[in-house]
XYZ file of C-alpha atoms in Angstrom:
564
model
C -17.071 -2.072 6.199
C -15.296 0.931 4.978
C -16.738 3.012 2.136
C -14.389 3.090 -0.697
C -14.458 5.776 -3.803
C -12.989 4.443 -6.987
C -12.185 6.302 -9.874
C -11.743 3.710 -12.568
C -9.300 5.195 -15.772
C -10.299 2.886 -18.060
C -9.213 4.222 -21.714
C -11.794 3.362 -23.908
C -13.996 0.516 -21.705
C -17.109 1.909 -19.577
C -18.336 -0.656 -16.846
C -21.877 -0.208 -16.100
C -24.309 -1.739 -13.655
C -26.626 -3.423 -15.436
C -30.055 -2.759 -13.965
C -32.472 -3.810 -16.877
C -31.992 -7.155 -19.688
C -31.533 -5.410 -23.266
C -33.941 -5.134 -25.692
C -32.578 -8.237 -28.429
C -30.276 -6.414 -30.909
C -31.241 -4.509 -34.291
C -29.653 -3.009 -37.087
C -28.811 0.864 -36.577
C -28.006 3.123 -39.663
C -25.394 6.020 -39.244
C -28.497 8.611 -38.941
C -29.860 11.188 -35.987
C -32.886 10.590 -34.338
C -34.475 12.287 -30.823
C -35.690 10.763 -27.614
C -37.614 12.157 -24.500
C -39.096 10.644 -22.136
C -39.904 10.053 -18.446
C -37.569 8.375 -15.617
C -38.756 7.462 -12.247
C -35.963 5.933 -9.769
C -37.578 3.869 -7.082
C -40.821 4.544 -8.450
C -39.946 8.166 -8.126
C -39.558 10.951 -10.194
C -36.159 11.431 -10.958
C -34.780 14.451 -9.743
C -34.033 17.590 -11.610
C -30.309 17.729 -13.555
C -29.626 13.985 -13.753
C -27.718 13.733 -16.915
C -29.500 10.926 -19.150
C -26.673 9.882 -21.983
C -26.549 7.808 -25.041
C -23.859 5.694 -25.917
C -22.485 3.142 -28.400
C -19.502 0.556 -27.591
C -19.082 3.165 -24.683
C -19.321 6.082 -26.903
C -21.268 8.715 -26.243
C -23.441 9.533 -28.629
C -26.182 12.385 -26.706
C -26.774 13.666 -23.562
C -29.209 15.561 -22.029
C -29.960 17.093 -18.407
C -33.138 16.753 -16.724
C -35.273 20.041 -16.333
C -37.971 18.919 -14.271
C -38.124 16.032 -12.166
C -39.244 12.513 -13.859
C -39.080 14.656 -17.267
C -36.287 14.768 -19.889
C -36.433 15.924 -23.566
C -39.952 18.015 -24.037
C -41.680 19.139 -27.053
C -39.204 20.784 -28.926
C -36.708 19.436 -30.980
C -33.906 21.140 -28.873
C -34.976 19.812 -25.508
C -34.852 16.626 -26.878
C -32.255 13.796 -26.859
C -30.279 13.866 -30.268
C -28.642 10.460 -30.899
C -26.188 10.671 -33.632
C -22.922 9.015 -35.083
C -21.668 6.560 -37.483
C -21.002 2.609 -37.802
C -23.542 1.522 -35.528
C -24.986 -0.994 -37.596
C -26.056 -4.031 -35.577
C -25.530 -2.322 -32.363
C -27.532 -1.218 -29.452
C -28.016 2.199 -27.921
C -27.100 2.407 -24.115
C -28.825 4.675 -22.228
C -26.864 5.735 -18.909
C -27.954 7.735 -16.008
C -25.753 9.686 -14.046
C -26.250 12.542 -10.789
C -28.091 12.185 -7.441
C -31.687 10.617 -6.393
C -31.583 11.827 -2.648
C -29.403 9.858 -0.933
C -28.287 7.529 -4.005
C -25.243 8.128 -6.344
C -26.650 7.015 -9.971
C -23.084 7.341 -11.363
C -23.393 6.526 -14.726
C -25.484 3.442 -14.094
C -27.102 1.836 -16.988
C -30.383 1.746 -17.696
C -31.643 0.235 -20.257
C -30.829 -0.800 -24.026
C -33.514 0.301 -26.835
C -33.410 -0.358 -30.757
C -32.527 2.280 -33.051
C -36.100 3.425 -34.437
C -35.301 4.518 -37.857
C -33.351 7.682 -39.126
C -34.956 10.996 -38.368
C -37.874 8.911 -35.990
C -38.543 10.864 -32.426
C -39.466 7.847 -29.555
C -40.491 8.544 -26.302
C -38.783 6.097 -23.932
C -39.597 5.802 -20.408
C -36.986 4.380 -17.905
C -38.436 2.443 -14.626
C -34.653 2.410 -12.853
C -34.333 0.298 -9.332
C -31.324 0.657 -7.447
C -29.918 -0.288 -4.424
C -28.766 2.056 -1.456
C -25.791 1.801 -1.393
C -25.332 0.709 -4.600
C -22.514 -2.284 -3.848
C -19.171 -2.267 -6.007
C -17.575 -5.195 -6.603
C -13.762 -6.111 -4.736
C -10.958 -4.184 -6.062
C -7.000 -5.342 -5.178
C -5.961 -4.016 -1.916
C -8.330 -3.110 1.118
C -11.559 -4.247 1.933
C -14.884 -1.696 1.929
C -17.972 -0.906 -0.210
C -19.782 1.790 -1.782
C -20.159 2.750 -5.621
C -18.093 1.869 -8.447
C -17.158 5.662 -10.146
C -16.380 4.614 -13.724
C -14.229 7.718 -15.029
C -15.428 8.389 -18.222
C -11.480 8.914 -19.927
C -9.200 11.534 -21.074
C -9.630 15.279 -19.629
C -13.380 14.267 -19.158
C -14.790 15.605 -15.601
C -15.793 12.778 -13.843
C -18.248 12.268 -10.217
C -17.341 10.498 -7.223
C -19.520 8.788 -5.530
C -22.285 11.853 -6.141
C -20.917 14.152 -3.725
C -18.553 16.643 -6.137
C -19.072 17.316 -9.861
C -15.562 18.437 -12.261
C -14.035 16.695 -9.371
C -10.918 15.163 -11.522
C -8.735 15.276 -14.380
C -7.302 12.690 -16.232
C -5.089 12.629 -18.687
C -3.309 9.666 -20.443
C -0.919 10.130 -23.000
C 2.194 7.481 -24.227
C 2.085 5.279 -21.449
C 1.879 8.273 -18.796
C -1.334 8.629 -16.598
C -2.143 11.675 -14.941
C -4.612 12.167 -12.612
C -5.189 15.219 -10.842
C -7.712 16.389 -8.003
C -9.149 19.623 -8.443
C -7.299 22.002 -5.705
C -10.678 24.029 -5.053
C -12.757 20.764 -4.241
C -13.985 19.296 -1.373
C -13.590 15.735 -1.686
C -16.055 15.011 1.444
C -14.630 11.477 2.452
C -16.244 10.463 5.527
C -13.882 9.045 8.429
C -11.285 6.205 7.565
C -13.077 5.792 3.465
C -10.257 4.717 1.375
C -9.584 6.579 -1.915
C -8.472 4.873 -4.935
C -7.224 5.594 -8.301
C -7.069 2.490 -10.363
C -5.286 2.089 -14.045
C -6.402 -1.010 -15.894
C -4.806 -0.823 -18.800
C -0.702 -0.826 -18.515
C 0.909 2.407 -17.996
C 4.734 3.346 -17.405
C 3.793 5.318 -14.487
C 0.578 6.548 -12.833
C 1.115 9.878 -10.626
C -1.968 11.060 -8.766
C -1.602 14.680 -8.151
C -3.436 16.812 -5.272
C -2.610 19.241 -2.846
C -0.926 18.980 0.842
C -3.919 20.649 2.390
C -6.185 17.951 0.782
C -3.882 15.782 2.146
C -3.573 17.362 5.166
C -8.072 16.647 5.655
C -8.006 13.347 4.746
C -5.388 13.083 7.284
C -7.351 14.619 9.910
C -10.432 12.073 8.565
C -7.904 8.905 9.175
C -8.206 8.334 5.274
C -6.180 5.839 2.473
C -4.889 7.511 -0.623
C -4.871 4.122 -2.879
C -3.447 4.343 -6.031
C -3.418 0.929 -8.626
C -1.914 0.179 -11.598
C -1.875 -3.752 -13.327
C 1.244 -4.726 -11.155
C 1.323 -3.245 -8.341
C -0.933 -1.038 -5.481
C 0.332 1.772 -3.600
C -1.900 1.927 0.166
C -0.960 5.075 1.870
C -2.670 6.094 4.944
C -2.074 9.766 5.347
C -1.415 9.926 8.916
C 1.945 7.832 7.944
C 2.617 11.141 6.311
C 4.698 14.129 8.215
C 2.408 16.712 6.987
C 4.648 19.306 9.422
C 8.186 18.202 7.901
C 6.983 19.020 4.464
C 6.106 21.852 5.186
C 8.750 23.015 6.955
C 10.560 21.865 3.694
C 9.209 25.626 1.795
C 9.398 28.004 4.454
C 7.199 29.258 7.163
C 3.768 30.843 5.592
C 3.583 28.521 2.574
C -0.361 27.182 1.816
C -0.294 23.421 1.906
C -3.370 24.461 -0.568
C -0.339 25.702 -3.077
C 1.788 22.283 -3.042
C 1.231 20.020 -5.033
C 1.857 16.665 -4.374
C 2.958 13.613 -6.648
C 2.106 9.985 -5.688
C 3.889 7.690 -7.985
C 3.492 4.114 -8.942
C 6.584 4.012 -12.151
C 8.207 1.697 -14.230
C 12.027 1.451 -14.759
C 13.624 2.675 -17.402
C 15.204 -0.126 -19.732
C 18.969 1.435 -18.246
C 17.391 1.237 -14.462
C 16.506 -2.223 -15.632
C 20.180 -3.227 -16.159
C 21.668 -1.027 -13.324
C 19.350 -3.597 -11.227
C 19.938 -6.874 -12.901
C 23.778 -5.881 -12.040
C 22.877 -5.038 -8.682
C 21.200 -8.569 -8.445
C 24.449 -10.079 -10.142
C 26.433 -8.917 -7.146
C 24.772 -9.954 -4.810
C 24.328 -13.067 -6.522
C 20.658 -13.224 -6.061
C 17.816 -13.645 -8.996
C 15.278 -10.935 -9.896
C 11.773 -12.515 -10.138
C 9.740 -9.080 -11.222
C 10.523 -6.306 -12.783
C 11.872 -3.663 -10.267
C 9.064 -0.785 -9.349
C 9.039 2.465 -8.096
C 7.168 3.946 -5.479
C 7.845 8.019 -4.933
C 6.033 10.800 -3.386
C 6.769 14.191 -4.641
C 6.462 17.426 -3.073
C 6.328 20.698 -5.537
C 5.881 24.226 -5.191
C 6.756 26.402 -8.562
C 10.635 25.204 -9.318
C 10.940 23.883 -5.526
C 10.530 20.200 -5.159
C 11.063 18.086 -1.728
C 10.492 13.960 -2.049
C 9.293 12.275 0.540
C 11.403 9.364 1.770
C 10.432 8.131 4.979
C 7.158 7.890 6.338
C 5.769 7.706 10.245
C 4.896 3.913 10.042
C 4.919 0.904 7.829
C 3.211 1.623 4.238
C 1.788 -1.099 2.003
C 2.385 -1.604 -1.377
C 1.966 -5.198 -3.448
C 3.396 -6.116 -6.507
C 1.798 -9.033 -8.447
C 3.206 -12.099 -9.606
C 3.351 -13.191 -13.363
C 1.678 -16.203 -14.185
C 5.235 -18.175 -15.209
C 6.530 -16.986 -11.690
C 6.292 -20.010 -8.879
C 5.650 -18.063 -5.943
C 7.021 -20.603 -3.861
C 10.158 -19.523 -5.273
C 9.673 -16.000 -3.752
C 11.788 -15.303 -0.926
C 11.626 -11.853 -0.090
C 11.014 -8.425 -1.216
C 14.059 -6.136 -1.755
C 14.506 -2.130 -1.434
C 17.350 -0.800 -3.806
C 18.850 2.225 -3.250
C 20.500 5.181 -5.127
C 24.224 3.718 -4.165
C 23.310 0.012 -5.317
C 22.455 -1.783 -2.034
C 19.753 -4.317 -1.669
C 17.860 -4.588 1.203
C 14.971 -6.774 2.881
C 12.028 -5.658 3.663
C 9.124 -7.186 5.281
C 7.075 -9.601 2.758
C 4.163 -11.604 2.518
C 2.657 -13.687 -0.438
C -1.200 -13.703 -0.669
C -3.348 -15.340 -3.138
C -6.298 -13.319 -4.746
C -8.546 -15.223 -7.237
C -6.247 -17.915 -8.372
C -3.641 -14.707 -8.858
C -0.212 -14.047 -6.547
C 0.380 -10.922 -5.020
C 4.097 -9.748 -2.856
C 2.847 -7.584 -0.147
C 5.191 -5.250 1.296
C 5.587 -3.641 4.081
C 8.369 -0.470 4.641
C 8.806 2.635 5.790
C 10.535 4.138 2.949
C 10.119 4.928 -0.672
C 12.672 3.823 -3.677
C 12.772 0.786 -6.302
C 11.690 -2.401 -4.880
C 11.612 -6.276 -6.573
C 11.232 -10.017 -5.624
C 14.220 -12.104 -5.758
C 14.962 -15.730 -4.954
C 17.797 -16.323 -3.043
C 18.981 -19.842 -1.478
C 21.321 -20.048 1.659
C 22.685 -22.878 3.344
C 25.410 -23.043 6.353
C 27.728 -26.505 6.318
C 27.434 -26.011 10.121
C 23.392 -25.827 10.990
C 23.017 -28.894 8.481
C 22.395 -30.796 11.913
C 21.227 -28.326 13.986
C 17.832 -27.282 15.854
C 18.176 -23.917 14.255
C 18.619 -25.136 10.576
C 15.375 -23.541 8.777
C 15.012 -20.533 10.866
C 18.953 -19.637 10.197
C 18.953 -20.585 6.493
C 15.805 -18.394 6.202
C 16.893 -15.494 7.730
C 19.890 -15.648 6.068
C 18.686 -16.154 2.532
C 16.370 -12.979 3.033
C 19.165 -11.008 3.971
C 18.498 -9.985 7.279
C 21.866 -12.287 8.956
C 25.255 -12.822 7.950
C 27.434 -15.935 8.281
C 30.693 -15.849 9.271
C 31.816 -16.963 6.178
C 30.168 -18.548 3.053
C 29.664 -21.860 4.474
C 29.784 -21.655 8.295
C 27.658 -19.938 10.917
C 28.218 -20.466 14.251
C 25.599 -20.821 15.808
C 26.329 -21.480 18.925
C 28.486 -18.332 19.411
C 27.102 -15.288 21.317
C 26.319 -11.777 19.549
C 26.494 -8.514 20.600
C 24.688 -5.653 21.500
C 25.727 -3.868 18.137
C 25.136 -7.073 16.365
C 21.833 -7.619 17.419
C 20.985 -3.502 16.551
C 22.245 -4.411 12.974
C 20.107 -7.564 12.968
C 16.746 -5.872 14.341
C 17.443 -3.410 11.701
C 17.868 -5.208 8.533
C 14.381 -7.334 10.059
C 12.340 -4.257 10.132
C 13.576 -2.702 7.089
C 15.135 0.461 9.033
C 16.992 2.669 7.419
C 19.990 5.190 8.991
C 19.250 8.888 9.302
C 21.511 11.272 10.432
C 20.719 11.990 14.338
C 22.029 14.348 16.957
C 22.372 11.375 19.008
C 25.486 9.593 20.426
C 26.626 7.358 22.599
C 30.252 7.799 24.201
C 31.157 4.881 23.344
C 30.015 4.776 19.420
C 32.583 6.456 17.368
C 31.501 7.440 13.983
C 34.579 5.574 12.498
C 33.110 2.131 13.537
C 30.667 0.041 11.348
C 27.789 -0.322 14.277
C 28.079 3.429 14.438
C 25.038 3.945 11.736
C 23.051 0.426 13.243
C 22.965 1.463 16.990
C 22.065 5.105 16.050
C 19.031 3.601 13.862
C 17.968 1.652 16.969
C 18.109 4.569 19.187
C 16.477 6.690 16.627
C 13.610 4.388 17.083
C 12.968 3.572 20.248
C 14.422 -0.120 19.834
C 17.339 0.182 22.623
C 18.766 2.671 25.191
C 22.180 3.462 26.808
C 23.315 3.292 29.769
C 23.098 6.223 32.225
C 26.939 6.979 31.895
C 26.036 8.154 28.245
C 27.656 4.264 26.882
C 25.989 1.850 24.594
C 28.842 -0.791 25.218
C 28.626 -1.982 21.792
C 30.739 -4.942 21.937
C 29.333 -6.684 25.313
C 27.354 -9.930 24.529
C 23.702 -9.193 24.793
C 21.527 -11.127 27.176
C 18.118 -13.378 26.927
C 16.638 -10.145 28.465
C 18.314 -7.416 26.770
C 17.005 -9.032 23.324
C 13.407 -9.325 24.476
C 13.241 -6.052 25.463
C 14.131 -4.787 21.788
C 11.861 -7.362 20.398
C 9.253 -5.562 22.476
C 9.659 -2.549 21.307
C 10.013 -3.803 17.959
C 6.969 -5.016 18.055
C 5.433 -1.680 19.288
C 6.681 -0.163 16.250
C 4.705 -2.497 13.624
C 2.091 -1.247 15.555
C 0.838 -4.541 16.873
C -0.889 -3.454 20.347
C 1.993 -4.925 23.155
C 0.681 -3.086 25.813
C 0.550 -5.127 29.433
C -0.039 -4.650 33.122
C 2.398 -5.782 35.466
C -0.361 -8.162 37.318
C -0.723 -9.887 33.837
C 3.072 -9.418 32.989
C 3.791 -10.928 36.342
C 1.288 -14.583 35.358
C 2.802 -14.877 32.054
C 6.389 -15.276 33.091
C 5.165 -16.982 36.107
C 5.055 -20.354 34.877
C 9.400 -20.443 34.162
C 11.218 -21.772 37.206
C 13.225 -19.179 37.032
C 11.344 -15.813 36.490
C 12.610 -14.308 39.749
C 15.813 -13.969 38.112
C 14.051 -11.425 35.316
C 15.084 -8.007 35.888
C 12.171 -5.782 36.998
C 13.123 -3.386 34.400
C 12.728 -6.143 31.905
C 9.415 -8.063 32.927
C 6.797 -6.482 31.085
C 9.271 -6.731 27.904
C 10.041 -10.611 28.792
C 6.266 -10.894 28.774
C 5.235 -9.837 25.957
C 7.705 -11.740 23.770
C 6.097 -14.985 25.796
C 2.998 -14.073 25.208
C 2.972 -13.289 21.277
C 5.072 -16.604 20.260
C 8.113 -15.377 20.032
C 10.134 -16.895 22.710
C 9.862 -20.148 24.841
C 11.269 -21.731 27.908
C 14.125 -24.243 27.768
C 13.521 -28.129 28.852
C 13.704 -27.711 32.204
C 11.167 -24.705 31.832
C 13.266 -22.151 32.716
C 14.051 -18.872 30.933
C 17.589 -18.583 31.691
C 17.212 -14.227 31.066
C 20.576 -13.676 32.168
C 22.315 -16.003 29.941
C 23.983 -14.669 26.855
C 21.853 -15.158 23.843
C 23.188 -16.886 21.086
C 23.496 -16.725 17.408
C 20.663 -19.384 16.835
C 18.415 -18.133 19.372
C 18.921 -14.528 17.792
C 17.496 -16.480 14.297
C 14.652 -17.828 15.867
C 13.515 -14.688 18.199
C 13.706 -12.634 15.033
C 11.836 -14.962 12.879
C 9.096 -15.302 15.233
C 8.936 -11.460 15.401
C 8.386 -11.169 11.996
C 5.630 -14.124 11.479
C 3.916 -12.259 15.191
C 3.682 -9.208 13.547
C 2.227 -10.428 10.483
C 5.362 -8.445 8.696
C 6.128 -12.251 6.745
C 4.635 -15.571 5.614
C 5.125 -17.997 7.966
């Protein structure tokens, strides 16, 4: 299980581990009184410089450092622990231990809860602390791991992760607006693949985590997670998705990573984004079920600024689900972009603790909601492809041939099927060097067959052509389903003895190009296409519009990118 540190930005709420019952409650009067005393921690002395502090409704009220180990507070009034403050009538005094026992992060764990004594009184209290190693935290949104929940103690207060870096962060929370920024000269010491998170729990309008590119650039090099939560949604980013090179490229040869500063953003519209949306959503005639987020990344060096857009693999981010929102109504996630398109991208609903979470999965970064949207051809009504046309269609990612018909037994092309893989994957056009002969820039599959080629999805033809508008085969679709699949990462890989059993069993596998066996066999293998009656294959046969539905649904349910 991966460790995890958590910085918790909790406003004015401390969670504690409790390790001891309180003492039964008692009347304390707005006066000062001292405390010393002794603290062993698994029946040893506590080390020197633990910080032992007094608090009240998560106030504190004293602190004091250890100067010798098991020993704080002494004989004289100034090495004591001074407790002071008002309204604390009929309130207990927490006692909280933070620093490092060896090997164990205290971290601001409780320790016990004593009476007030009486104004001006000096007590000597001596704490008996057990803890575990590691000290467990309990399961945060997002990810799976363990280690020790790092309360952050609030606003521009320095705060310890885990024990390993003191003055480690920043926070600072002002009108909605949460800051929180990792100290440039610090080493944050995350062993390899430990997931970092910075979790909000009270609402916010955005939440930017700020720390350098050559931070980023070690926890890259450590495979880590930069997690970043607010109430609605969670931001996963594994740094290796990150092109650490292109960024910097982005502010000229020379410049530290050390010096730019990097913005990781979960933010809330603005009420005129809002309607911008909603009219977005009108046009397409579609229904908004959340409240559109954003999800930036922000590269800044003095007035220079560079955002990050596109990323080396598929990030995760989730967006929860309002209680008067039937997630059975949810039918896909949507990207929107700057000119007002809407686009799917891969989703999947989970349930957490009687709660509903989206869970998306793209490679870019913009404004994404939830929308319902309800498709139906006249001409599937009766036909074997029925739900996995409809659905396809109603998340966007196919087209009918007009508002009420399909086709579905008509063939598609080889720039039809690019456009289709596309809109599945959530791939969006960059501007390449690449070109095929026969792909003018003035056509529409110009930008869709470039996006394939761009990554790795199809190839041309050794004459330099594409040929665009030739029907694509059985074969020539498995093979980019194959390497659509290597792109979510799922592992495809296969020798050609096990290739060569797989595709075995059709009556008709020695008509399978050798070029295309491995790709054939693959798509068998994971589920996501199947012989005919006669249990043949037919490779060579022009696919149609129906079996494109189905062999792109089954690609997305394989790779885990949807809900089945």
């Amino acid at each position: 299980m991966k460790n995890r540190f958590i910085i918790f930005l909790i406003g004015l709420f401390l969670f504690c581990l409790p390790l001891q019952t309180a003492a039964a409650e008692g009347s304390i009067p707005s006066f000062p009184a001292l405390a010393y005393g002794d603290v062993t921690i698994n029946q040893q002395p506590a080390a020197a410089g633990i910080e032992v502090t007094a608090k009240v409704d998560g106030k504190v009220v004293g602190n004091i450092l250890i100067s010798e180990p098991g020993k704080y507070g002494g004989a004289g009034t100034k090495s004591k622990l001074l407790i002071t403050g008002d309204g604390f009538s009929g309130k207990n005094v927490e006692f909280y231990l933070t620093g490092k026992q060896g090997s164990i992060a205290l971290n601001q764990v409780k320790a016990k809860e004593e009476l007030y004594w009486g104004a001006g009184e000096v007590k000597k209290i001596d704490f008996n602390v057990t803890v575990e190693e590691p000290v467990q935290n309990p399961p945060t949104t997002g990810g799976t791991g363990g280690g020790a929940v790092q309360p952050a103690p609030g606003n521009n207060q320095d705060t310890i992760v885990d024990g390993i870096a003191e003055d480690l962060v920043s926070v600072d929370n002002q009108n909605g607006k949460a800051n929180v920024s990792f100290l440039e000269s610090k080493d944050l010491g995350l062993e390899k693949e430990q997931v970092l998170t910075v979790k909000m729990t009270e609402d916010v309008e955005e939440l930017n985590t700020q720390l350098s590119l050559g931070m980023l650039n070690s926890m890259k090099a450590n495979d880590n997670t930069l997690q970043i939560e607010t109430n609605r949604a969670t931001y996963s980013l594994p740094v290796s998705k990150l092109d650490i090179d292109n960024i910097l490229d982005q502010f000229g040869a020379g410049t530290d990573p050390n010096k730019i500063q990097m913005n990781v953003k979960i933010t809330e519209p603005s009420e005129s984004d809002i309607q911008v949306l909603e009219q977005v959503a009108t046009e397409h005639e579609v229904t908004l079920l959340v409240k559109p987020i954003s999800f930036t990344i922000q590269a800044k060096v003095n007035n220079q600024s560079f955002e990050v857009k596109d990323f080396n693999g598929y990030v995760e981010r989730m967006i929860k689900l309002s209680k008067d929102v039937d997630a059975s109504k949810v039918t896909t996630a949507v990207v929107i972009s700057p000119d007002g398109t809407m686009s799917h991208v891969p989703t999947k609903i989970i349930e957490k603790n009687g709660e509903y979470f989206v869970v998306i999965n793209s490679r870019t970064n913009s404004f994404y909601t939830v929308i319902h949207n309800e498709i139906g051809f006249q001409d599937v009504e009766n036909h074997w492809s029925k739900d996995y046309i409809n659905s396809m269609a109603s998340k966007l990612i196919i087209n009918g041939v007009d508002e009420n018909h399909f086709e579905p037994n008509r063939s598609i092309t080889r720039a039809e099927f690019a456009a289709i893989i596309n809109r599945a994957l959530g791939l969006k056009y960059e501007e390449t060097d690449q070109s095929f002969t026969d792909v003018p820039e003035t056509k529409w599959y110009y930008e869709p067959v470039l996006t394939s080629y761009k990554y790795g999805l199809i190839k041309g033809y050794q004459e330099g052509t594409f040929r665009p508008n030739d029907s694509i085969t059985r074969e020539q679709a498995m093979a980019i389903i194959a390497q659509a699949m290597k792109l979510t990462e799922l592992k495809v890989t296969m020798d050609e003895k096990t290739a060569a059993n797989v595709v075995g069993k059709f009556t008709d596998y020695q008509s399978i190009g050798d070029w295309a066996t491995q790709s054939v066999a693959i798509t068998v293998k994971n589920g996501v296409v199947d012989g005919f009656a006669d249990n043949s294959l037919k490779p060579k046969n022009q696919i149609t519009r129906a079996e494109a539905a189905k062999m792109i649904h089954n690609t997305l349910v394989s790779t885990d990118l949807i809900t089945k």
